[in-house]
Amino acid sequence: MEIVILVVGSLLLPSLLYVVGRVAGRDVWGLVLSRYEKRGGSAYRAAEVPVWVPGKTPRSVKVAAITSFLLGQMVIPGALAALVGLVVSLEMFGRPVEAMEPIVLILTASAPSGLFVAGSLLGLGVLMLRRGPNAAARARWVARWSMVHNVLLILTLLIVCGAKRDIVPIVAYALVSLAHVALLFVAARALDAHDEAQAGENLPAPGETATTAAG
């Protein structure tokens, strides 16, 4: 029963933010250029006209948003854990060096950066869903920060603590975060591609071949 409550609780905030983002972004995807069609009564009068279709939220953007909410909500327990870690770390400075817990010190030192990433993900998810200004650029910026944070955290833990079993959950979570970084880059490309499609830049102009347009 406790597990069910935990799962439901962990999905409550992400689900709410996802709904808010989808509602806010309902009418922001506009029309995108799908293709050109020849229309006319004869071969001499035929003309190539653009065919526009309603834009939809790219699937990668949806997945990136919901996973951003899932990871971003960790800012709440993370802030509490950071406070506890700070108190424990300050208490450790009165102990001999061999009695210190390096994992606690590392996590406490990295907490500000981790909390910043988590908080940024909450806002980024909504920004992507409602196709806010510079959403793609913001996704790349947050992705780079998260990548640097998690890579440095993993390397520091491995160098200082070695292959201790205690660091496995932390490293595993960091690897999940790095996978999410890759997803953010994919979503950013999808947002850019949608902008190009809406501007009619992803298809060759009438009378051009795909090779001519690309070159």
mmCIF file with all atom_site columns, C-alpha atoms in Angstrom:
data_model
loop_
_atom_site.group_PDB
_atom_site.id
_atom_site.type_symbol
_atom_site.label_atom_id
_atom_site.label_alt_id
_atom_site.label_comp_id
_atom_site.label_asym_id
_atom_site.label_entity_id
_atom_site.label_seq_id
_atom_site.pdbx_PDB_ins_code
_atom_site.Cartn_x
_atom_site.Cartn_y
_atom_site.Cartn_z
_atom_site.occupancy
_atom_site.B_iso_or_equiv
_atom_site.pdbx_formal_charge
_atom_site.auth_seq_id
_atom_site.auth_comp_id
_atom_site.auth_asym_id
_atom_site.auth_atom_id
_atom_site.pdbx_PDB_model_num
ATOM 1   C CA . MET A 1 1   ? 0.000  0.000  0.000   1.00 0.00 ? 1   MET A CA 1
ATOM 2   C CA . GLU A 1 2   ? 2.855  2.371  0.848   1.00 0.00 ? 2   GLU A CA 1
ATOM 3   C CA . ILE A 1 3   ? 4.382  1.765  -2.587  1.00 0.00 ? 3   ILE A CA 1
ATOM 4   C CA . VAL A 1 4   ? 1.091  2.625  -4.310  1.00 0.00 ? 4   VAL A CA 1
ATOM 5   C CA . ILE A 1 5   ? 0.809  5.845  -2.321  1.00 0.00 ? 5   ILE A CA 1
ATOM 6   C CA . LEU A 1 6   ? 4.411  6.723  -3.164  1.00 0.00 ? 6   LEU A CA 1
ATOM 7   C CA . VAL A 1 7   ? 3.886  6.118  -6.885  1.00 0.00 ? 7   VAL A CA 1
ATOM 8   C CA . VAL A 1 8   ? 0.641  8.072  -7.009  1.00 0.00 ? 8   VAL A CA 1
ATOM 9   C CA . GLY A 1 9   ? 2.205  10.914 -5.058  1.00 0.00 ? 9   GLY A CA 1
ATOM 10  C CA . SER A 1 10  ? 5.224  11.040 -7.356  1.00 0.00 ? 10  SER A CA 1
ATOM 11  C CA . LEU A 1 11  ? 2.968  11.289 -10.409 1.00 0.00 ? 11  LEU A CA 1
ATOM 12  C CA . LEU A 1 12  ? 0.605  13.921 -9.036  1.00 0.00 ? 12  LEU A CA 1
ATOM 13  C CA . LEU A 1 13  ? 2.742  17.039 -9.591  1.00 0.00 ? 13  LEU A CA 1
ATOM 14  C CA . PRO A 1 14  ? 4.129  15.949 -13.002 1.00 0.00 ? 14  PRO A CA 1
ATOM 15  C CA . SER A 1 15  ? 0.609  15.123 -14.220 1.00 0.00 ? 15  SER A CA 1
ATOM 16  C CA . LEU A 1 16  ? -0.731 18.484 -13.051 1.00 0.00 ? 16  LEU A CA 1
ATOM 17  C CA . LEU A 1 17  ? 2.108  20.406 -14.693 1.00 0.00 ? 17  LEU A CA 1
ATOM 18  C CA . TYR A 1 18  ? 1.724  18.404 -17.905 1.00 0.00 ? 18  TYR A CA 1
ATOM 19  C CA . VAL A 1 19  ? -1.987 19.234 -18.113 1.00 0.00 ? 19  VAL A CA 1
ATOM 20  C CA . VAL A 1 20  ? -1.268 22.897 -17.426 1.00 0.00 ? 20  VAL A CA 1
ATOM 21  C CA . GLY A 1 21  ? 1.396  22.943 -20.127 1.00 0.00 ? 21  GLY A CA 1
ATOM 22  C CA . ARG A 1 22  ? -0.803 21.218 -22.718 1.00 0.00 ? 22  ARG A CA 1
ATOM 23  C CA . VAL A 1 23  ? -3.706 23.576 -22.032 1.00 0.00 ? 23  VAL A CA 1
ATOM 24  C CA . ALA A 1 24  ? -1.435 26.616 -22.262 1.00 0.00 ? 24  ALA A CA 1
ATOM 25  C CA . GLY A 1 25  ? 0.044  25.302 -25.511 1.00 0.00 ? 25  GLY A CA 1
ATOM 26  C CA . ARG A 1 26  ? -3.202 24.217 -27.150 1.00 0.00 ? 26  ARG A CA 1
ATOM 27  C CA . ASP A 1 27  ? -3.261 26.897 -29.862 1.00 0.00 ? 27  ASP A CA 1
ATOM 28  C CA . VAL A 1 28  ? 0.403  27.785 -30.238 1.00 0.00 ? 28  VAL A CA 1
ATOM 29  C CA . TRP A 1 29  ? 1.541  25.238 -32.804 1.00 0.00 ? 29  TRP A CA 1
ATOM 30  C CA . GLY A 1 30  ? -0.047 27.020 -35.762 1.00 0.00 ? 30  GLY A CA 1
ATOM 31  C CA . LEU A 1 31  ? 0.039  25.685 -39.310 1.00 0.00 ? 31  LEU A CA 1
ATOM 32  C CA . VAL A 1 32  ? 3.010  23.890 -40.843 1.00 0.00 ? 32  VAL A CA 1
ATOM 33  C CA . LEU A 1 33  ? 3.882  23.372 -44.478 1.00 0.00 ? 33  LEU A CA 1
ATOM 34  C CA . SER A 1 34  ? 3.246  19.728 -45.320 1.00 0.00 ? 34  SER A CA 1
ATOM 35  C CA . ARG A 1 35  ? 3.929  19.564 -49.071 1.00 0.00 ? 35  ARG A CA 1
ATOM 36  C CA . TYR A 1 36  ? 3.287  21.152 -52.439 1.00 0.00 ? 36  TYR A CA 1
ATOM 37  C CA . GLU A 1 37  ? 0.506  19.917 -54.707 1.00 0.00 ? 37  GLU A CA 1
ATOM 38  C CA . LYS A 1 38  ? -0.146 20.543 -58.359 1.00 0.00 ? 38  LYS A CA 1
ATOM 39  C CA . ARG A 1 39  ? -3.582 22.017 -58.928 1.00 0.00 ? 39  ARG A CA 1
ATOM 40  C CA . GLY A 1 40  ? -5.211 23.216 -62.121 1.00 0.00 ? 40  GLY A CA 1
ATOM 41  C CA . GLY A 1 41  ? -7.425 22.194 -64.998 1.00 0.00 ? 41  GLY A CA 1
ATOM 42  C CA . SER A 1 42  ? -4.628 21.230 -67.361 1.00 0.00 ? 42  SER A CA 1
ATOM 43  C CA . ALA A 1 43  ? -0.932 20.668 -67.556 1.00 0.00 ? 43  ALA A CA 1
ATOM 44  C CA . TYR A 1 44  ? -0.461 24.235 -68.819 1.00 0.00 ? 44  TYR A CA 1
ATOM 45  C CA . ARG A 1 45  ? -2.566 25.821 -66.130 1.00 0.00 ? 45  ARG A CA 1
ATOM 46  C CA . ALA A 1 46  ? -1.424 23.616 -63.254 1.00 0.00 ? 46  ALA A CA 1
ATOM 47  C CA . ALA A 1 47  ? 0.299  25.387 -60.393 1.00 0.00 ? 47  ALA A CA 1
ATOM 48  C CA . GLU A 1 48  ? 2.109  24.086 -57.364 1.00 0.00 ? 48  GLU A CA 1
ATOM 49  C CA . VAL A 1 49  ? 0.470  25.373 -54.217 1.00 0.00 ? 49  VAL A CA 1
ATOM 50  C CA . PRO A 1 50  ? 1.518  24.809 -50.621 1.00 0.00 ? 50  PRO A CA 1
ATOM 51  C CA . VAL A 1 51  ? -0.552 22.514 -48.421 1.00 0.00 ? 51  VAL A CA 1
ATOM 52  C CA . TRP A 1 52  ? -0.662 23.617 -44.792 1.00 0.00 ? 52  TRP A CA 1
ATOM 53  C CA . VAL A 1 53  ? -1.770 21.355 -41.955 1.00 0.00 ? 53  VAL A CA 1
ATOM 54  C CA . PRO A 1 54  ? -2.403 22.054 -38.242 1.00 0.00 ? 54  PRO A CA 1
ATOM 55  C CA . GLY A 1 55  ? 0.761  21.808 -36.173 1.00 0.00 ? 55  GLY A CA 1
ATOM 56  C CA . LYS A 1 56  ? 0.952  19.337 -33.309 1.00 0.00 ? 56  LYS A CA 1
ATOM 57  C CA . THR A 1 57  ? 3.182  19.053 -30.276 1.00 0.00 ? 57  THR A CA 1
ATOM 58  C CA . PRO A 1 58  ? 6.125  16.834 -31.301 1.00 0.00 ? 58  PRO A CA 1
ATOM 59  C CA . ARG A 1 59  ? 6.187  13.526 -29.469 1.00 0.00 ? 59  ARG A CA 1
ATOM 60  C CA . SER A 1 60  ? 9.746  14.075 -28.285 1.00 0.00 ? 60  SER A CA 1
ATOM 61  C CA . VAL A 1 61  ? 8.672  17.376 -26.730 1.00 0.00 ? 61  VAL A CA 1
ATOM 62  C CA . LYS A 1 62  ? 5.844  15.646 -24.847 1.00 0.00 ? 62  LYS A CA 1
ATOM 63  C CA . VAL A 1 63  ? 8.186  12.957 -23.518 1.00 0.00 ? 63  VAL A CA 1
ATOM 64  C CA . ALA A 1 64  ? 10.880 15.499 -22.635 1.00 0.00 ? 64  ALA A CA 1
ATOM 65  C CA . ALA A 1 65  ? 8.325  17.622 -20.782 1.00 0.00 ? 65  ALA A CA 1
ATOM 66  C CA . ILE A 1 66  ? 6.808  14.834 -18.675 1.00 0.00 ? 66  ILE A CA 1
ATOM 67  C CA . THR A 1 67  ? 10.230 13.450 -17.775 1.00 0.00 ? 67  THR A CA 1
ATOM 68  C CA . SER A 1 68  ? 11.379 16.970 -16.911 1.00 0.00 ? 68  SER A CA 1
ATOM 69  C CA . PHE A 1 69  ? 8.473  17.185 -14.471 1.00 0.00 ? 69  PHE A CA 1
ATOM 70  C CA . LEU A 1 70  ? 9.289  13.762 -13.014 1.00 0.00 ? 70  LEU A CA 1
ATOM 71  C CA . LEU A 1 71  ? 12.930 14.676 -12.418 1.00 0.00 ? 71  LEU A CA 1
ATOM 72  C CA . GLY A 1 72  ? 12.255 18.301 -11.576 1.00 0.00 ? 72  GLY A CA 1
ATOM 73  C CA . GLN A 1 73  ? 9.942  17.516 -8.689  1.00 0.00 ? 73  GLN A CA 1
ATOM 74  C CA . MET A 1 74  ? 12.981 16.118 -6.877  1.00 0.00 ? 74  MET A CA 1
ATOM 75  C CA . VAL A 1 75  ? 13.760 19.723 -5.997  1.00 0.00 ? 75  VAL A CA 1
ATOM 76  C CA . ILE A 1 76  ? 11.371 19.330 -3.040  1.00 0.00 ? 76  ILE A CA 1
ATOM 77  C CA . PRO A 1 77  ? 12.920 16.285 -1.297  1.00 0.00 ? 77  PRO A CA 1
ATOM 78  C CA . GLY A 1 78  ? 16.311 17.401 -2.584  1.00 0.00 ? 78  GLY A CA 1
ATOM 79  C CA . ALA A 1 79  ? 16.065 20.700 -0.735  1.00 0.00 ? 79  ALA A CA 1
ATOM 80  C CA . LEU A 1 80  ? 15.191 18.907 2.493   1.00 0.00 ? 80  LEU A CA 1
ATOM 81  C CA . ALA A 1 81  ? 18.030 16.428 2.002   1.00 0.00 ? 81  ALA A CA 1
ATOM 82  C CA . ALA A 1 82  ? 20.430 19.294 1.302   1.00 0.00 ? 82  ALA A CA 1
ATOM 83  C CA . LEU A 1 83  ? 19.528 20.961 4.603   1.00 0.00 ? 83  LEU A CA 1
ATOM 84  C CA . VAL A 1 84  ? 20.088 17.724 6.499   1.00 0.00 ? 84  VAL A CA 1
ATOM 85  C CA . GLY A 1 85  ? 23.328 17.159 4.622   1.00 0.00 ? 85  GLY A CA 1
ATOM 86  C CA . LEU A 1 86  ? 24.506 20.656 5.493   1.00 0.00 ? 86  LEU A CA 1
ATOM 87  C CA . VAL A 1 87  ? 23.885 20.094 9.207   1.00 0.00 ? 87  VAL A CA 1
ATOM 88  C CA . VAL A 1 88  ? 25.630 16.706 9.113   1.00 0.00 ? 88  VAL A CA 1
ATOM 89  C CA . SER A 1 89  ? 28.545 18.130 7.117   1.00 0.00 ? 89  SER A CA 1
ATOM 90  C CA . LEU A 1 90  ? 29.074 20.960 9.597   1.00 0.00 ? 90  LEU A CA 1
ATOM 91  C CA . GLU A 1 91  ? 29.011 18.448 12.440  1.00 0.00 ? 91  GLU A CA 1
ATOM 92  C CA . MET A 1 92  ? 31.609 16.322 10.641  1.00 0.00 ? 92  MET A CA 1
ATOM 93  C CA . PHE A 1 93  ? 34.210 19.064 10.725  1.00 0.00 ? 93  PHE A CA 1
ATOM 94  C CA . GLY A 1 94  ? 34.610 18.376 14.429  1.00 0.00 ? 94  GLY A CA 1
ATOM 95  C CA . ARG A 1 95  ? 35.520 14.751 13.785  1.00 0.00 ? 95  ARG A CA 1
ATOM 96  C CA . PRO A 1 96  ? 38.865 13.195 12.800  1.00 0.00 ? 96  PRO A CA 1
ATOM 97  C CA . VAL A 1 97  ? 39.436 12.993 9.049   1.00 0.00 ? 97  VAL A CA 1
ATOM 98  C CA . GLU A 1 98  ? 39.052 9.216  8.988   1.00 0.00 ? 98  GLU A CA 1
ATOM 99  C CA . ALA A 1 99  ? 35.602 9.518  10.613  1.00 0.00 ? 99  ALA A CA 1
ATOM 100 C CA . MET A 1 100 ? 34.200 11.777 7.899   1.00 0.00 ? 100 MET A CA 1
ATOM 101 C CA . GLU A 1 101 ? 31.726 10.558 5.282   1.00 0.00 ? 101 GLU A CA 1
ATOM 102 C CA . PRO A 1 102 ? 32.925 11.779 1.871   1.00 0.00 ? 102 PRO A CA 1
ATOM 103 C CA . ILE A 1 103 ? 29.635 10.868 0.157   1.00 0.00 ? 103 ILE A CA 1
ATOM 104 C CA . VAL A 1 104 ? 27.716 13.246 2.409   1.00 0.00 ? 104 VAL A CA 1
ATOM 105 C CA . LEU A 1 105 ? 30.241 16.026 1.798   1.00 0.00 ? 105 LEU A CA 1
ATOM 106 C CA . ILE A 1 106 ? 30.137 15.544 -1.969  1.00 0.00 ? 106 ILE A CA 1
ATOM 107 C CA . LEU A 1 107 ? 26.343 15.501 -2.133  1.00 0.00 ? 107 LEU A CA 1
ATOM 108 C CA . THR A 1 108 ? 26.094 18.577 0.071   1.00 0.00 ? 108 THR A CA 1
ATOM 109 C CA . ALA A 1 109 ? 28.604 20.482 -2.053  1.00 0.00 ? 109 ALA A CA 1
ATOM 110 C CA . SER A 1 110 ? 26.783 19.536 -5.268  1.00 0.00 ? 110 SER A CA 1
ATOM 111 C CA . ALA A 1 111 ? 23.307 20.274 -3.868  1.00 0.00 ? 111 ALA A CA 1
ATOM 112 C CA . PRO A 1 112 ? 23.028 23.905 -5.068  1.00 0.00 ? 112 PRO A CA 1
ATOM 113 C CA . SER A 1 113 ? 23.776 22.915 -8.667  1.00 0.00 ? 113 SER A CA 1
ATOM 114 C CA . GLY A 1 114 ? 21.472 19.891 -8.491  1.00 0.00 ? 114 GLY A CA 1
ATOM 115 C CA . LEU A 1 115 ? 18.614 21.930 -7.039  1.00 0.00 ? 115 LEU A CA 1
ATOM 116 C CA . PHE A 1 116 ? 19.101 24.536 -9.753  1.00 0.00 ? 116 PHE A CA 1
ATOM 117 C CA . VAL A 1 117 ? 18.851 21.849 -12.447 1.00 0.00 ? 117 VAL A CA 1
ATOM 118 C CA . ALA A 1 118 ? 15.728 20.338 -10.895 1.00 0.00 ? 118 ALA A CA 1
ATOM 119 C CA . GLY A 1 119 ? 14.005 23.695 -10.547 1.00 0.00 ? 119 GLY A CA 1
ATOM 120 C CA . SER A 1 120 ? 14.920 24.619 -14.113 1.00 0.00 ? 120 SER A CA 1
ATOM 121 C CA . LEU A 1 121 ? 13.387 21.391 -15.413 1.00 0.00 ? 121 LEU A CA 1
ATOM 122 C CA . LEU A 1 122 ? 9.992  22.241 -13.912 1.00 0.00 ? 122 LEU A CA 1
ATOM 123 C CA . GLY A 1 123 ? 9.850  25.535 -15.770 1.00 0.00 ? 123 GLY A CA 1
ATOM 124 C CA . LEU A 1 124 ? 11.395 24.094 -18.923 1.00 0.00 ? 124 LEU A CA 1
ATOM 125 C CA . GLY A 1 125 ? 8.703  21.425 -19.280 1.00 0.00 ? 125 GLY A CA 1
ATOM 126 C CA . VAL A 1 126 ? 5.928  24.020 -19.344 1.00 0.00 ? 126 VAL A CA 1
ATOM 127 C CA . LEU A 1 127 ? 7.974  26.283 -21.629 1.00 0.00 ? 127 LEU A CA 1
ATOM 128 C CA . MET A 1 128 ? 8.401  23.524 -24.218 1.00 0.00 ? 128 MET A CA 1
ATOM 129 C CA . LEU A 1 129 ? 4.737  22.478 -24.137 1.00 0.00 ? 129 LEU A CA 1
ATOM 130 C CA . ARG A 1 130 ? 3.483  26.005 -24.661 1.00 0.00 ? 130 ARG A CA 1
ATOM 131 C CA . ARG A 1 131 ? 6.213  26.661 -27.235 1.00 0.00 ? 131 ARG A CA 1
ATOM 132 C CA . GLY A 1 132 ? 7.506  29.618 -25.317 1.00 0.00 ? 132 GLY A CA 1
ATOM 133 C CA . PRO A 1 133 ? 10.109 32.064 -26.591 1.00 0.00 ? 133 PRO A CA 1
ATOM 134 C CA . ASN A 1 134 ? 13.535 30.462 -27.043 1.00 0.00 ? 134 ASN A CA 1
ATOM 135 C CA . ALA A 1 135 ? 12.219 27.103 -25.780 1.00 0.00 ? 135 ALA A CA 1
ATOM 136 C CA . ALA A 1 136 ? 14.750 25.185 -27.882 1.00 0.00 ? 136 ALA A CA 1
ATOM 137 C CA . ALA A 1 137 ? 17.664 27.338 -26.737 1.00 0.00 ? 137 ALA A CA 1
ATOM 138 C CA . ARG A 1 138 ? 16.547 27.043 -23.120 1.00 0.00 ? 138 ARG A CA 1
ATOM 139 C CA . ALA A 1 139 ? 16.290 23.247 -23.434 1.00 0.00 ? 139 ALA A CA 1
ATOM 140 C CA . ARG A 1 140 ? 19.857 23.066 -24.726 1.00 0.00 ? 140 ARG A CA 1
ATOM 141 C CA . TRP A 1 141 ? 21.119 25.374 -21.972 1.00 0.00 ? 141 TRP A CA 1
ATOM 142 C CA . VAL A 1 142 ? 19.497 23.341 -19.186 1.00 0.00 ? 142 VAL A CA 1
ATOM 143 C CA . ALA A 1 143 ? 20.700 20.116 -20.844 1.00 0.00 ? 143 ALA A CA 1
ATOM 144 C CA . ARG A 1 144 ? 24.306 21.326 -20.886 1.00 0.00 ? 144 ARG A CA 1
ATOM 145 C CA . TRP A 1 145 ? 24.159 22.417 -17.241 1.00 0.00 ? 145 TRP A CA 1
ATOM 146 C CA . SER A 1 146 ? 22.653 19.071 -16.227 1.00 0.00 ? 146 SER A CA 1
ATOM 147 C CA . MET A 1 147 ? 25.273 17.190 -18.234 1.00 0.00 ? 147 MET A CA 1
ATOM 148 C CA . VAL A 1 148 ? 28.177 19.016 -16.592 1.00 0.00 ? 148 VAL A CA 1
ATOM 149 C CA . HIS A 1 149 ? 26.638 18.633 -13.140 1.00 0.00 ? 149 HIS A CA 1
ATOM 150 C CA . ASN A 1 150 ? 26.017 14.899 -13.424 1.00 0.00 ? 150 ASN A CA 1
ATOM 151 C CA . VAL A 1 151 ? 29.302 14.039 -15.143 1.00 0.00 ? 151 VAL A CA 1
ATOM 152 C CA . LEU A 1 152 ? 31.288 15.901 -12.474 1.00 0.00 ? 152 LEU A CA 1
ATOM 153 C CA . LEU A 1 153 ? 29.224 14.253 -9.734  1.00 0.00 ? 153 LEU A CA 1
ATOM 154 C CA . ILE A 1 154 ? 29.873 10.757 -11.097 1.00 0.00 ? 154 ILE A CA 1
ATOM 155 C CA . LEU A 1 155 ? 33.585 11.375 -11.580 1.00 0.00 ? 155 LEU A CA 1
ATOM 156 C CA . THR A 1 156 ? 33.984 12.890 -8.115  1.00 0.00 ? 156 THR A CA 1
ATOM 157 C CA . LEU A 1 157 ? 32.199 9.983  -6.448  1.00 0.00 ? 157 LEU A CA 1
ATOM 158 C CA . LEU A 1 158 ? 34.273 7.411  -8.328  1.00 0.00 ? 158 LEU A CA 1
ATOM 159 C CA . ILE A 1 159 ? 37.561 9.177  -7.625  1.00 0.00 ? 159 ILE A CA 1
ATOM 160 C CA . VAL A 1 160 ? 36.914 9.894  -3.942  1.00 0.00 ? 160 VAL A CA 1
ATOM 161 C CA . CYS A 1 161 ? 34.803 6.902  -2.929  1.00 0.00 ? 161 CYS A CA 1
ATOM 162 C CA . GLY A 1 162 ? 35.870 4.258  -5.418  1.00 0.00 ? 162 GLY A CA 1
ATOM 163 C CA . ALA A 1 163 ? 33.535 1.379  -6.241  1.00 0.00 ? 163 ALA A CA 1
ATOM 164 C CA . LYS A 1 164 ? 31.577 1.497  -3.010  1.00 0.00 ? 164 LYS A CA 1
ATOM 165 C CA . ARG A 1 165 ? 28.083 0.050  -2.990  1.00 0.00 ? 165 ARG A CA 1
ATOM 166 C CA . ASP A 1 166 ? 26.785 3.220  -1.320  1.00 0.00 ? 166 ASP A CA 1
ATOM 167 C CA . ILE A 1 167 ? 27.308 5.304  -4.450  1.00 0.00 ? 167 ILE A CA 1
ATOM 168 C CA . VAL A 1 168 ? 25.395 2.950  -6.783  1.00 0.00 ? 168 VAL A CA 1
ATOM 169 C CA . PRO A 1 169 ? 21.954 4.593  -6.339  1.00 0.00 ? 169 PRO A CA 1
ATOM 170 C CA . ILE A 1 170 ? 23.469 8.050  -6.762  1.00 0.00 ? 170 ILE A CA 1
ATOM 171 C CA . VAL A 1 171 ? 25.370 7.108  -9.903  1.00 0.00 ? 171 VAL A CA 1
ATOM 172 C CA . ALA A 1 172 ? 22.295 5.343  -11.288 1.00 0.00 ? 172 ALA A CA 1
ATOM 173 C CA . TYR A 1 173 ? 20.179 8.470  -10.823 1.00 0.00 ? 173 TYR A CA 1
ATOM 174 C CA . ALA A 1 174 ? 22.899 10.582 -12.436 1.00 0.00 ? 174 ALA A CA 1
ATOM 175 C CA . LEU A 1 175 ? 22.938 8.242  -15.445 1.00 0.00 ? 175 LEU A CA 1
ATOM 176 C CA . VAL A 1 176 ? 19.158 8.579  -15.753 1.00 0.00 ? 176 VAL A CA 1
ATOM 177 C CA . SER A 1 177 ? 19.633 12.342 -15.718 1.00 0.00 ? 177 SER A CA 1
ATOM 178 C CA . LEU A 1 178 ? 22.233 12.067 -18.490 1.00 0.00 ? 178 LEU A CA 1
ATOM 179 C CA . ALA A 1 179 ? 19.772 10.041 -20.570 1.00 0.00 ? 179 ALA A CA 1
ATOM 180 C CA . HIS A 1 180 ? 17.281 12.831 -20.017 1.00 0.00 ? 180 HIS A CA 1
ATOM 181 C CA . VAL A 1 181 ? 19.907 15.296 -21.251 1.00 0.00 ? 181 VAL A CA 1
ATOM 182 C CA . ALA A 1 182 ? 19.970 13.446 -24.574 1.00 0.00 ? 182 ALA A CA 1
ATOM 183 C CA . LEU A 1 183 ? 16.173 13.613 -24.702 1.00 0.00 ? 183 LEU A CA 1
ATOM 184 C CA . LEU A 1 184 ? 16.257 17.379 -24.171 1.00 0.00 ? 184 LEU A CA 1
ATOM 185 C CA . PHE A 1 185 ? 18.582 17.787 -27.142 1.00 0.00 ? 185 PHE A CA 1
ATOM 186 C CA . VAL A 1 186 ? 16.189 15.710 -29.279 1.00 0.00 ? 186 VAL A CA 1
ATOM 187 C CA . ALA A 1 187 ? 13.242 17.843 -28.151 1.00 0.00 ? 187 ALA A CA 1
ATOM 188 C CA . ALA A 1 188 ? 15.176 21.021 -28.954 1.00 0.00 ? 188 ALA A CA 1
ATOM 189 C CA . ARG A 1 189 ? 15.798 19.770 -32.495 1.00 0.00 ? 189 ARG A CA 1
ATOM 190 C CA . ALA A 1 190 ? 12.091 18.948 -32.836 1.00 0.00 ? 190 ALA A CA 1
ATOM 191 C CA . LEU A 1 191 ? 11.166 22.477 -31.765 1.00 0.00 ? 191 LEU A CA 1
ATOM 192 C CA . ASP A 1 192 ? 13.563 23.940 -34.319 1.00 0.00 ? 192 ASP A CA 1
ATOM 193 C CA . ALA A 1 193 ? 12.184 21.631 -37.020 1.00 0.00 ? 193 ALA A CA 1
ATOM 194 C CA . HIS A 1 194 ? 8.635  22.747 -36.230 1.00 0.00 ? 194 HIS A CA 1
ATOM 195 C CA . ASP A 1 195 ? 9.653  26.386 -36.570 1.00 0.00 ? 195 ASP A CA 1
ATOM 196 C CA . GLU A 1 196 ? 11.190 25.620 -39.960 1.00 0.00 ? 196 GLU A CA 1
ATOM 197 C CA . ALA A 1 197 ? 8.088  23.724 -41.090 1.00 0.00 ? 197 ALA A CA 1
ATOM 198 C CA . GLN A 1 198 ? 5.858  26.591 -40.028 1.00 0.00 ? 198 GLN A CA 1
ATOM 199 C CA . ALA A 1 199 ? 8.036  28.984 -41.994 1.00 0.00 ? 199 ALA A CA 1
ATOM 200 C CA . GLY A 1 200 ? 8.005  26.641 -44.989 1.00 0.00 ? 200 GLY A CA 1
ATOM 201 C CA . GLU A 1 201 ? 11.784 26.205 -44.847 1.00 0.00 ? 201 GLU A CA 1
ATOM 202 C CA . ASN A 1 202 ? 11.910 22.416 -44.674 1.00 0.00 ? 202 ASN A CA 1
ATOM 203 C CA . LEU A 1 203 ? 10.528 21.731 -48.144 1.00 0.00 ? 203 LEU A CA 1
ATOM 204 C CA . PRO A 1 204 ? 11.877 22.700 -51.579 1.00 0.00 ? 204 PRO A CA 1
ATOM 205 C CA . ALA A 1 205 ? 10.113 25.556 -53.272 1.00 0.00 ? 205 ALA A CA 1
ATOM 206 C CA . PRO A 1 206 ? 7.826  24.763 -56.238 1.00 0.00 ? 206 PRO A CA 1
ATOM 207 C CA . GLY A 1 207 ? 9.837  23.564 -59.213 1.00 0.00 ? 207 GLY A CA 1
ATOM 208 C CA . GLU A 1 208 ? 12.910 22.744 -57.128 1.00 0.00 ? 208 GLU A CA 1
ATOM 209 C CA . THR A 1 209 ? 14.224 19.280 -56.441 1.00 0.00 ? 209 THR A CA 1
ATOM 210 C CA . ALA A 1 210 ? 15.183 18.171 -52.955 1.00 0.00 ? 210 ALA A CA 1
ATOM 211 C CA . THR A 1 211 ? 18.832 18.129 -54.100 1.00 0.00 ? 211 THR A CA 1
ATOM 212 C CA . THR A 1 212 ? 18.672 21.683 -55.438 1.00 0.00 ? 212 THR A CA 1
ATOM 213 C CA . ALA A 1 213 ? 17.016 22.948 -52.271 1.00 0.00 ? 213 ALA A CA 1
ATOM 214 C CA . ALA A 1 214 ? 19.580 21.218 -50.069 1.00 0.00 ? 214 ALA A CA 1
ATOM 215 C CA . GLY A 1 215 ? 22.538 22.502 -52.084 1.00 0.00 ? 215 GLY A CA 1
#
